[in-house]
mmCIF file of C-alpha atoms in Angstrom:
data_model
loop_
_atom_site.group_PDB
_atom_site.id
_atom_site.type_symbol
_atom_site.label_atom_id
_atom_site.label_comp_id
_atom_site.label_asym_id
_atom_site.label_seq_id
_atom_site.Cartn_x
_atom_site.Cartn_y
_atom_site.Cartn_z
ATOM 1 C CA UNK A 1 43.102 98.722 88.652
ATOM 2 C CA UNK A 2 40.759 98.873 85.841
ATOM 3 C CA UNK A 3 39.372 96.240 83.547
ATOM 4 C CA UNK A 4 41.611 93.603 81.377
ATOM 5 C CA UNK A 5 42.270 95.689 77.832
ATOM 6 C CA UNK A 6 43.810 93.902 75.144
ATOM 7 C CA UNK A 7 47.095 95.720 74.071
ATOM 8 C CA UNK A 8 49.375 95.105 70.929
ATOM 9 C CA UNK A 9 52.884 93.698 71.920
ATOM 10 C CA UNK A 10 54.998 96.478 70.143
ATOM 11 C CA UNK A 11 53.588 99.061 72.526
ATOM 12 C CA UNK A 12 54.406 97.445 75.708
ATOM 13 C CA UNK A 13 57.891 98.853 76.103
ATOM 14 C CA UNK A 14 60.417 96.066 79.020
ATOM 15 C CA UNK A 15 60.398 97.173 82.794
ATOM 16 C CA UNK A 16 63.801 99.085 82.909
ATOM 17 C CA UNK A 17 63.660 97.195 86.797
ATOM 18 C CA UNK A 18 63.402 93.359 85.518
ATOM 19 C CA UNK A 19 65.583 91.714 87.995
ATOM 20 C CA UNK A 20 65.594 88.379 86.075
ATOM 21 C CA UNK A 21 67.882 88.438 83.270
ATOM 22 C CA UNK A 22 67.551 84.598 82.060
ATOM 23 C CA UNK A 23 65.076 82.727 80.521
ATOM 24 C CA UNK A 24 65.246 79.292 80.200
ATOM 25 C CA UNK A 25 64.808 78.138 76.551
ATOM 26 C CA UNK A 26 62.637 74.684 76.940
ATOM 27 C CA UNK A 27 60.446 76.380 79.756
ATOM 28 C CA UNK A 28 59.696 79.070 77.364
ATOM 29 C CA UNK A 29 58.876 77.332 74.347
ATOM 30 C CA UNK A 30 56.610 75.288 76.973
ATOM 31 C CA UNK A 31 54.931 78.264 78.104
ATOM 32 C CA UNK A 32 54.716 78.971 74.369
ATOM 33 C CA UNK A 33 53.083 76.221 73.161
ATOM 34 C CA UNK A 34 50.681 76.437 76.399
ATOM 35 C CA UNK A 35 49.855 80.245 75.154
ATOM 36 C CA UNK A 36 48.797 78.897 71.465
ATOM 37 C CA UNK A 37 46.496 75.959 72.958
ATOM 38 C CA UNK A 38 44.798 78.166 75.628
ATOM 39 C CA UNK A 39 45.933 82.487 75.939
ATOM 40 C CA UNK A 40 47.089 84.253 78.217
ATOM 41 C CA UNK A 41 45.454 82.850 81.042
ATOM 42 C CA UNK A 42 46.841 85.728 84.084
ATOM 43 C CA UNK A 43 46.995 89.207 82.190
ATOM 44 C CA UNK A 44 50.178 91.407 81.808
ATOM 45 C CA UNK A 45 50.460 94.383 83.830
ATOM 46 C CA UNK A 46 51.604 97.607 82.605
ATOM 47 C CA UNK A 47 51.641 101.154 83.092
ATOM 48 C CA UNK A 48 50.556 104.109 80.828
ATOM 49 C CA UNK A 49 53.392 106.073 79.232
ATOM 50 C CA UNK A 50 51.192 108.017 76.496
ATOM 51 C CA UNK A 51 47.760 107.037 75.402
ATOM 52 C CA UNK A 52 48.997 104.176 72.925
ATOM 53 C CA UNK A 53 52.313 103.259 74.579
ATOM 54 C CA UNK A 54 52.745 101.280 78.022
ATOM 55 C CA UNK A 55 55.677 100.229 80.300
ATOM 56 C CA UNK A 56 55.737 96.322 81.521
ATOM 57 C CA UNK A 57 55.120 96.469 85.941
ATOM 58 C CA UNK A 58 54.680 92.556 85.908
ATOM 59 C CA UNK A 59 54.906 89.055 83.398
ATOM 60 C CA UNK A 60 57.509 89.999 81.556
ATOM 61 C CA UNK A 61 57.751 85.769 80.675
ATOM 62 C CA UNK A 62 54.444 85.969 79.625
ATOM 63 C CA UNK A 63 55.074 88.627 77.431
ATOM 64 C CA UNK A 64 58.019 87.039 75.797
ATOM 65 C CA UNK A 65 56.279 83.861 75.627
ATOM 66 C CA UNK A 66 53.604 85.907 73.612
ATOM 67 C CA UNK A 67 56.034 87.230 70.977
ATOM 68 C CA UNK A 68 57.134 83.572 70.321
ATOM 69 C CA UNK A 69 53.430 82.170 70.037
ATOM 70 C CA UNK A 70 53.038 84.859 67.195
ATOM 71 C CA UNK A 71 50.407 86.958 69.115
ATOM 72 C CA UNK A 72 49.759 90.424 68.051
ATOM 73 C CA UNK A 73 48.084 91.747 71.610
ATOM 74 C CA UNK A 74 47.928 90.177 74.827
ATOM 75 C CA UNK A 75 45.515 91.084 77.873
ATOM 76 C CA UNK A 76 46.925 93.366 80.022
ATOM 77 C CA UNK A 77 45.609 95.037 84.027
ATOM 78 C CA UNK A 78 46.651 98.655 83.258
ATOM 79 C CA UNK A 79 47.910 100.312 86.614
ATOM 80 C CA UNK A 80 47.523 104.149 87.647
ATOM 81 C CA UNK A 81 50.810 104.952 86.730
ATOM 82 C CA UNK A 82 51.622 106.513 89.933
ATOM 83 C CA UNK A 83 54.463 103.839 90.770
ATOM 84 C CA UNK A 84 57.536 105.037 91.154
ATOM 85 C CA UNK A 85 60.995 103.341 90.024
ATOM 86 C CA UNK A 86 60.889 101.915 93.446
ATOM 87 C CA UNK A 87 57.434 100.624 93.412
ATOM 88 C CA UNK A 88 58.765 99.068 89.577
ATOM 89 C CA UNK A 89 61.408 97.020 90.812
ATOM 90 C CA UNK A 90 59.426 95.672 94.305
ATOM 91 C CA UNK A 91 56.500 94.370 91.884
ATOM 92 C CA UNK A 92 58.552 93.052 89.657
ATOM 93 C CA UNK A 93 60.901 91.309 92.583
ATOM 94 C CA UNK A 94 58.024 89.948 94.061
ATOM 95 C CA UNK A 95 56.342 88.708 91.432
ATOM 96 C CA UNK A 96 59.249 86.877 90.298
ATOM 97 C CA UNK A 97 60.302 85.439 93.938
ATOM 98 C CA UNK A 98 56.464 84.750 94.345
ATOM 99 C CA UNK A 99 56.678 82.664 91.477
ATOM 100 C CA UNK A 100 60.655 81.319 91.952
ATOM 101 C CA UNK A 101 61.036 82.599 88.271
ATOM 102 C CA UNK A 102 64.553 84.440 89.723
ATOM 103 C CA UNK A 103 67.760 82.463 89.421
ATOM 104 C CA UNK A 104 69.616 82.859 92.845
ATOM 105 C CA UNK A 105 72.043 85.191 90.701
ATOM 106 C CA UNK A 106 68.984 87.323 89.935
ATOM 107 C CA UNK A 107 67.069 87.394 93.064
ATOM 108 C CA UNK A 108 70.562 88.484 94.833
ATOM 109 C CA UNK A 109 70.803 91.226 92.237
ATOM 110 C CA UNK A 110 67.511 92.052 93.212
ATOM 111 C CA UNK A 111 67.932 92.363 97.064
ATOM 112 C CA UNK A 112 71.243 94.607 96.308
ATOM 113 C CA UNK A 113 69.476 96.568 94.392
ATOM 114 C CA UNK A 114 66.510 97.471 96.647
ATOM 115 C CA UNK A 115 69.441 97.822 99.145
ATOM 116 C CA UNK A 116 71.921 100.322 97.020
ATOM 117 C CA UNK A 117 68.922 102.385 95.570
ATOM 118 C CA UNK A 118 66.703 102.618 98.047
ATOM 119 C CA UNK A 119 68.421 101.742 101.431
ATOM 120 C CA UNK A 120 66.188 98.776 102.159
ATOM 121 C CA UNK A 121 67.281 96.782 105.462
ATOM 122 C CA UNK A 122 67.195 93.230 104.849
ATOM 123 C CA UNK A 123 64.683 92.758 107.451
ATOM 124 C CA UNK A 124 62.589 94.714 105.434
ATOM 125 C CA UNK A 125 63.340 92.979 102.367
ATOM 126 C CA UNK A 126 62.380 89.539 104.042
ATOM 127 C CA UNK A 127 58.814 90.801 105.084
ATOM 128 C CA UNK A 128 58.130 92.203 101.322
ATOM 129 C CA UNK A 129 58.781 88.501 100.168
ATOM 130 C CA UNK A 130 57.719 86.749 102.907
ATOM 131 C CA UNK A 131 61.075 85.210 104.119
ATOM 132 C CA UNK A 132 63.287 85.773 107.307
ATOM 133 C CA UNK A 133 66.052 88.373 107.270
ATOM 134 C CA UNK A 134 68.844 85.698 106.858
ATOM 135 C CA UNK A 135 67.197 83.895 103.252
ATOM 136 C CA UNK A 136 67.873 87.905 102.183
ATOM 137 C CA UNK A 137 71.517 88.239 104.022
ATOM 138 C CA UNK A 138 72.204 84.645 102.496
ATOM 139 C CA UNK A 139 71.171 85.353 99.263
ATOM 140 C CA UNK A 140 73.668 88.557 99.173
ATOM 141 C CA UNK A 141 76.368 86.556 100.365
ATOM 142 C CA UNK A 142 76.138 84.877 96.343
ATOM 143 C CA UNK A 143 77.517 88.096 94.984
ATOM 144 C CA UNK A 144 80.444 87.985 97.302
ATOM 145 C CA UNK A 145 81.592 84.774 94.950
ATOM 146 C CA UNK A 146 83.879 85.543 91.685
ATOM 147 C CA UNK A 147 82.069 86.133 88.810
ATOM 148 C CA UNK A 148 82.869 82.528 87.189
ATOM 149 C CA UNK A 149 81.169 81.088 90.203
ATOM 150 C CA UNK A 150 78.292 83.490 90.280
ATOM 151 C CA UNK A 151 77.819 82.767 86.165
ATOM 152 C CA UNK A 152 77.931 78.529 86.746
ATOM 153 C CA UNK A 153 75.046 79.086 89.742
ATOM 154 C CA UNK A 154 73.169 81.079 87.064
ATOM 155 C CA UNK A 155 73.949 78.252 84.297
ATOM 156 C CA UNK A 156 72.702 75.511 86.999
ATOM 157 C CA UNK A 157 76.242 73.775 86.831
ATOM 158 C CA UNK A 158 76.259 74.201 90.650
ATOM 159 C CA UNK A 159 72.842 74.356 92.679
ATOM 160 C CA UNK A 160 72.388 77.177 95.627
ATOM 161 C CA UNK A 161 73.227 74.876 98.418
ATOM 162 C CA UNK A 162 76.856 74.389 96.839
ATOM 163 C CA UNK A 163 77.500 78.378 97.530
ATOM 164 C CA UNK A 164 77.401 77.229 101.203
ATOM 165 C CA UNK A 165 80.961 75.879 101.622
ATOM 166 C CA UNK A 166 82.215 77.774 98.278
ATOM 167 C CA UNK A 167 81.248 80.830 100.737
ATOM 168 C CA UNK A 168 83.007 79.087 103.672
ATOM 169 C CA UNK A 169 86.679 79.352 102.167
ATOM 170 C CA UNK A 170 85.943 83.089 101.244
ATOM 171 C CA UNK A 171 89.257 84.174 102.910
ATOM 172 C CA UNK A 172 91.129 81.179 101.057
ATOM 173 C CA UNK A 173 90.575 82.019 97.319
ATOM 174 C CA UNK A 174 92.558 79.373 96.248
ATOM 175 C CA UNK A 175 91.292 76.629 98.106
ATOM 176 C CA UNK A 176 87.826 78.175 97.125
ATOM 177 C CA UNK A 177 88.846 77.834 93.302
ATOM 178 C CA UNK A 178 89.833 74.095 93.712
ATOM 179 C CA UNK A 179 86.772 73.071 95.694
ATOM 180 C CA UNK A 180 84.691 74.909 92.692
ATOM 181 C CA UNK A 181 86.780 72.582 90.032
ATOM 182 C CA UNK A 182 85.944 69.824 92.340
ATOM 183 C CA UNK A 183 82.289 70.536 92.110
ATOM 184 C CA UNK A 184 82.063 70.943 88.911
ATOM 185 C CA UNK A 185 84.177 68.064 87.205
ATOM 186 C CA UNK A 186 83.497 65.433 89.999
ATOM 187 C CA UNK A 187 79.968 66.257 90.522
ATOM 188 C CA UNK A 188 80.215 66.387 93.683
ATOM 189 C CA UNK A 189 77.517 66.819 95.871
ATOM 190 C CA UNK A 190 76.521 69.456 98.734
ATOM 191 C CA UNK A 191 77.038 67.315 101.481
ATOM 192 C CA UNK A 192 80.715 66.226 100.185
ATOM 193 C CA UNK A 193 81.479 69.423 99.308
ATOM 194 C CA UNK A 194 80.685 70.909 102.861
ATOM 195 C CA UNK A 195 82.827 68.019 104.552
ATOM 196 C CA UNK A 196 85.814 69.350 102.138
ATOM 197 C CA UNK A 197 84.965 72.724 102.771
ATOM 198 C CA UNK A 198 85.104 72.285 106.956
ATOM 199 C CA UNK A 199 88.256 69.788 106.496
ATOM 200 C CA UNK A 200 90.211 72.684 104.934
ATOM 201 C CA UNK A 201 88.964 75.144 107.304
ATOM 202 C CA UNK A 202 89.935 73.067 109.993
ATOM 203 C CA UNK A 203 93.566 71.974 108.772
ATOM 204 C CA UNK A 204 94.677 75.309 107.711
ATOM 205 C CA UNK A 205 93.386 77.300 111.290
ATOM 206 C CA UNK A 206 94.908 74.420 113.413
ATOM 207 C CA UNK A 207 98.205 74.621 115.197
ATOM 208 C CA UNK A 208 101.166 72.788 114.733
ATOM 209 C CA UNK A 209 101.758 69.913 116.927
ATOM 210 C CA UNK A 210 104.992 67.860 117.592
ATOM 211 C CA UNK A 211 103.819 65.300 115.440
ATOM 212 C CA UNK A 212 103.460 67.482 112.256
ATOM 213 C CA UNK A 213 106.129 68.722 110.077
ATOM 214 C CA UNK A 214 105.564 72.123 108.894
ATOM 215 C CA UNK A 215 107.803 72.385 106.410
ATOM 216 C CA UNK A 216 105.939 70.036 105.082
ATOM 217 C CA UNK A 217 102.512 71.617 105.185
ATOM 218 C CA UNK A 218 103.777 74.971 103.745
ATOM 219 C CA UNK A 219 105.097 73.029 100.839
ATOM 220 C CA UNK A 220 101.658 71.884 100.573
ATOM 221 C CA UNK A 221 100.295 75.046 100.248
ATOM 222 C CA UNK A 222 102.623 76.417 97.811
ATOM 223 C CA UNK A 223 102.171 73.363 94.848
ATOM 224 C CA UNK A 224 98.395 73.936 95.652
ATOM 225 C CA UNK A 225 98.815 77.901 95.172
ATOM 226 C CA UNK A 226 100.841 77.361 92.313
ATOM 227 C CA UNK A 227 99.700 74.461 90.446
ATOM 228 C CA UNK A 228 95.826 75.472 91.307
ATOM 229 C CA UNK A 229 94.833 71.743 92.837
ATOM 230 C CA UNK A 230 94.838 70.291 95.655
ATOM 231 C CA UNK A 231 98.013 68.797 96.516
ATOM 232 C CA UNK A 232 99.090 65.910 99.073
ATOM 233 C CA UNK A 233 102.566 65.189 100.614
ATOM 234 C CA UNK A 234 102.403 61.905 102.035
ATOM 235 C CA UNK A 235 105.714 60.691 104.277
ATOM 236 C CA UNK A 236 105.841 56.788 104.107
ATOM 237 C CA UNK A 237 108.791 56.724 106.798
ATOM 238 C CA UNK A 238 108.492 58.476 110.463
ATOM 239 C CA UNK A 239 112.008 59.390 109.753
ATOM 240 C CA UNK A 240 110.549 61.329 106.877
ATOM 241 C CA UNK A 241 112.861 59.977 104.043
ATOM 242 C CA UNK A 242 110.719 59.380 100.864
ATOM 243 C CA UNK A 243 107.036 59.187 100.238
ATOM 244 C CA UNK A 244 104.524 60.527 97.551
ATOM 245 C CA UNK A 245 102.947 63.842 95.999
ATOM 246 C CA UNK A 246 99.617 63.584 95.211
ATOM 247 C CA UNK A 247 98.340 66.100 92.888
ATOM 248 C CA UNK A 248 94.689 66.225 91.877
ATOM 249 C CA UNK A 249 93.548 67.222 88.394
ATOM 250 C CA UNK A 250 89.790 66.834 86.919
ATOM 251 C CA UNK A 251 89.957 66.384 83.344
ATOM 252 C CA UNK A 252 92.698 65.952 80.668
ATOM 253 C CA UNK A 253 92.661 69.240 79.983
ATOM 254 C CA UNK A 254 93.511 69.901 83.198
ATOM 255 C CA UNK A 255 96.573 67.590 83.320
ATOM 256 C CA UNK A 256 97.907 69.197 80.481
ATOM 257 C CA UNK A 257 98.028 72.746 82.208
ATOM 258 C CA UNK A 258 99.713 71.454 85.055
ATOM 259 C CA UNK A 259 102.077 69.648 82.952
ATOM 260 C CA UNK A 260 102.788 72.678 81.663
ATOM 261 C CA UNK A 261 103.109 75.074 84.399
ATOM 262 C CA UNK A 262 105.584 72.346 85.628
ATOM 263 C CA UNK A 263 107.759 72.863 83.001
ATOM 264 C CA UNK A 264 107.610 76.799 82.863
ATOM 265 C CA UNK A 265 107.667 77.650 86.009
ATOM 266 C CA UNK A 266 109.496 76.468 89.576
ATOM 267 C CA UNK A 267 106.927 75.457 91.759
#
């Protein structure tokens, strides 16, 4: 590396390899404001694309944070140049994971990347970042989730331990799509959400007994597949004459579009 060279800001072109996408407004008008008082306090690095014009490897916050601050040139470590687009995205990655700047969206990205592009095992992924081979195999498992689960863990409307039993009724989308209305609009927490999570897993892989009446249960099922909630038949007699339907819903709005697929549709 050679010495710290102060570079103007339109020449540093973005790292086409960025794996985080999101940048948290308040943090970066802290970071910001922490520029004006005191500088850049780590330098940038980039690479050298012609003599005036440089790619960002690493601090691609820092650079942003720069713009916003109103500063014409910021310090910058220039590298070689020799690294390839691999090299690019595994500084980058790190830094980022080093730092926990990645959203678990991004980091996830990340590790598919470095696996799609460049056939990295996720053992060796782990040892790169210092973490075990299942924090890497974990963090894929995120991208498995629909998209409108993957965008509310980026948004911070659900936290990273909530993909746990999200993940667990992968092979039950529906049930997976009520438990994520439940986390969202209940707040509900990890722990409850896991005990849901296990109860359904549980119910719907058990076997009949005597005691149960599976007409019953399938009816279940269907209101829940159709309506899109959880549903509850509850027999108040053993003989099973009479008893209640319970049928969750999570916001007004909610009610409404089950009132309505009542109306419009048999369920």
């Amino acid at each position: 590396l050679k010495n710290i060279t102060y570079i103007n800001i339109d020449n540093i072109r973005p790292n086409p390899y960025q794996p985080r996408k999101q940048f948290n407004k308040i943090s970066m008008e802290e970071l910001c404001e922490s520029i004006k008082q005191y500088g850049v306090i780590q330098p940038i690095n980039v690479r050298k694309i012609t003599s005036s014009n440089f790619e960002l490897v690493a601090g691609e916050r820092r650079l942003r944070a720069s713009r916003l601050a109103g500063l014409s040139q910021v310090p910058c470590l220039i590298r070689d140049g020799g690294e390839n687009n691999l090299m690019k995205l595994e500084l980058a990655l790190i830094e980022n994971v080093q730092r926990e700047d990645l959203n678990p969206v991004e980091r996830a990205r990340a590790f598919q990347r470095l696996v799609d592009e460049f056939g990295f095992k996720h053992a060796t992924i782990g040892q790169k970042i210092g973490k075990s081979r299942e924090y890497v195999s974990n963090s894929l498992r995120i991208l498995t989730l629909p998209k409108e689960m993957q965008d509310a863990l980026s948004e911070g409307k659900i936290s990273e331990g909530h993909t746990r039993p999200l993940l667990m009724l992968t092979s039950r989308p529906e049930e997976q799509a009520v438990l994520f209305k439940e986390i969202i609009y209940k707040k509900m927490n990890v722990r409850e959400a896991e005990m849901i999570a296990r109860k359904t897993a549980v119910e719907r892989a058990r076997h009949f007994t005597p005691e149960m009446d599976p007409m019953l249960f399938d009816l279940e099922e269907k209101f829940s597949e159709s309506l899109g909630t959880r549903v509850q038949i509850e027999k108040k007699k053993p003989d099973g004459r009479g008893g209640k339907l319970v049928i969750d819903f999570f916001s007004y709005e909610d009610l409404m579009a089950i009132l309505g697929l009542i109306k419009t549709k048999e369920v």
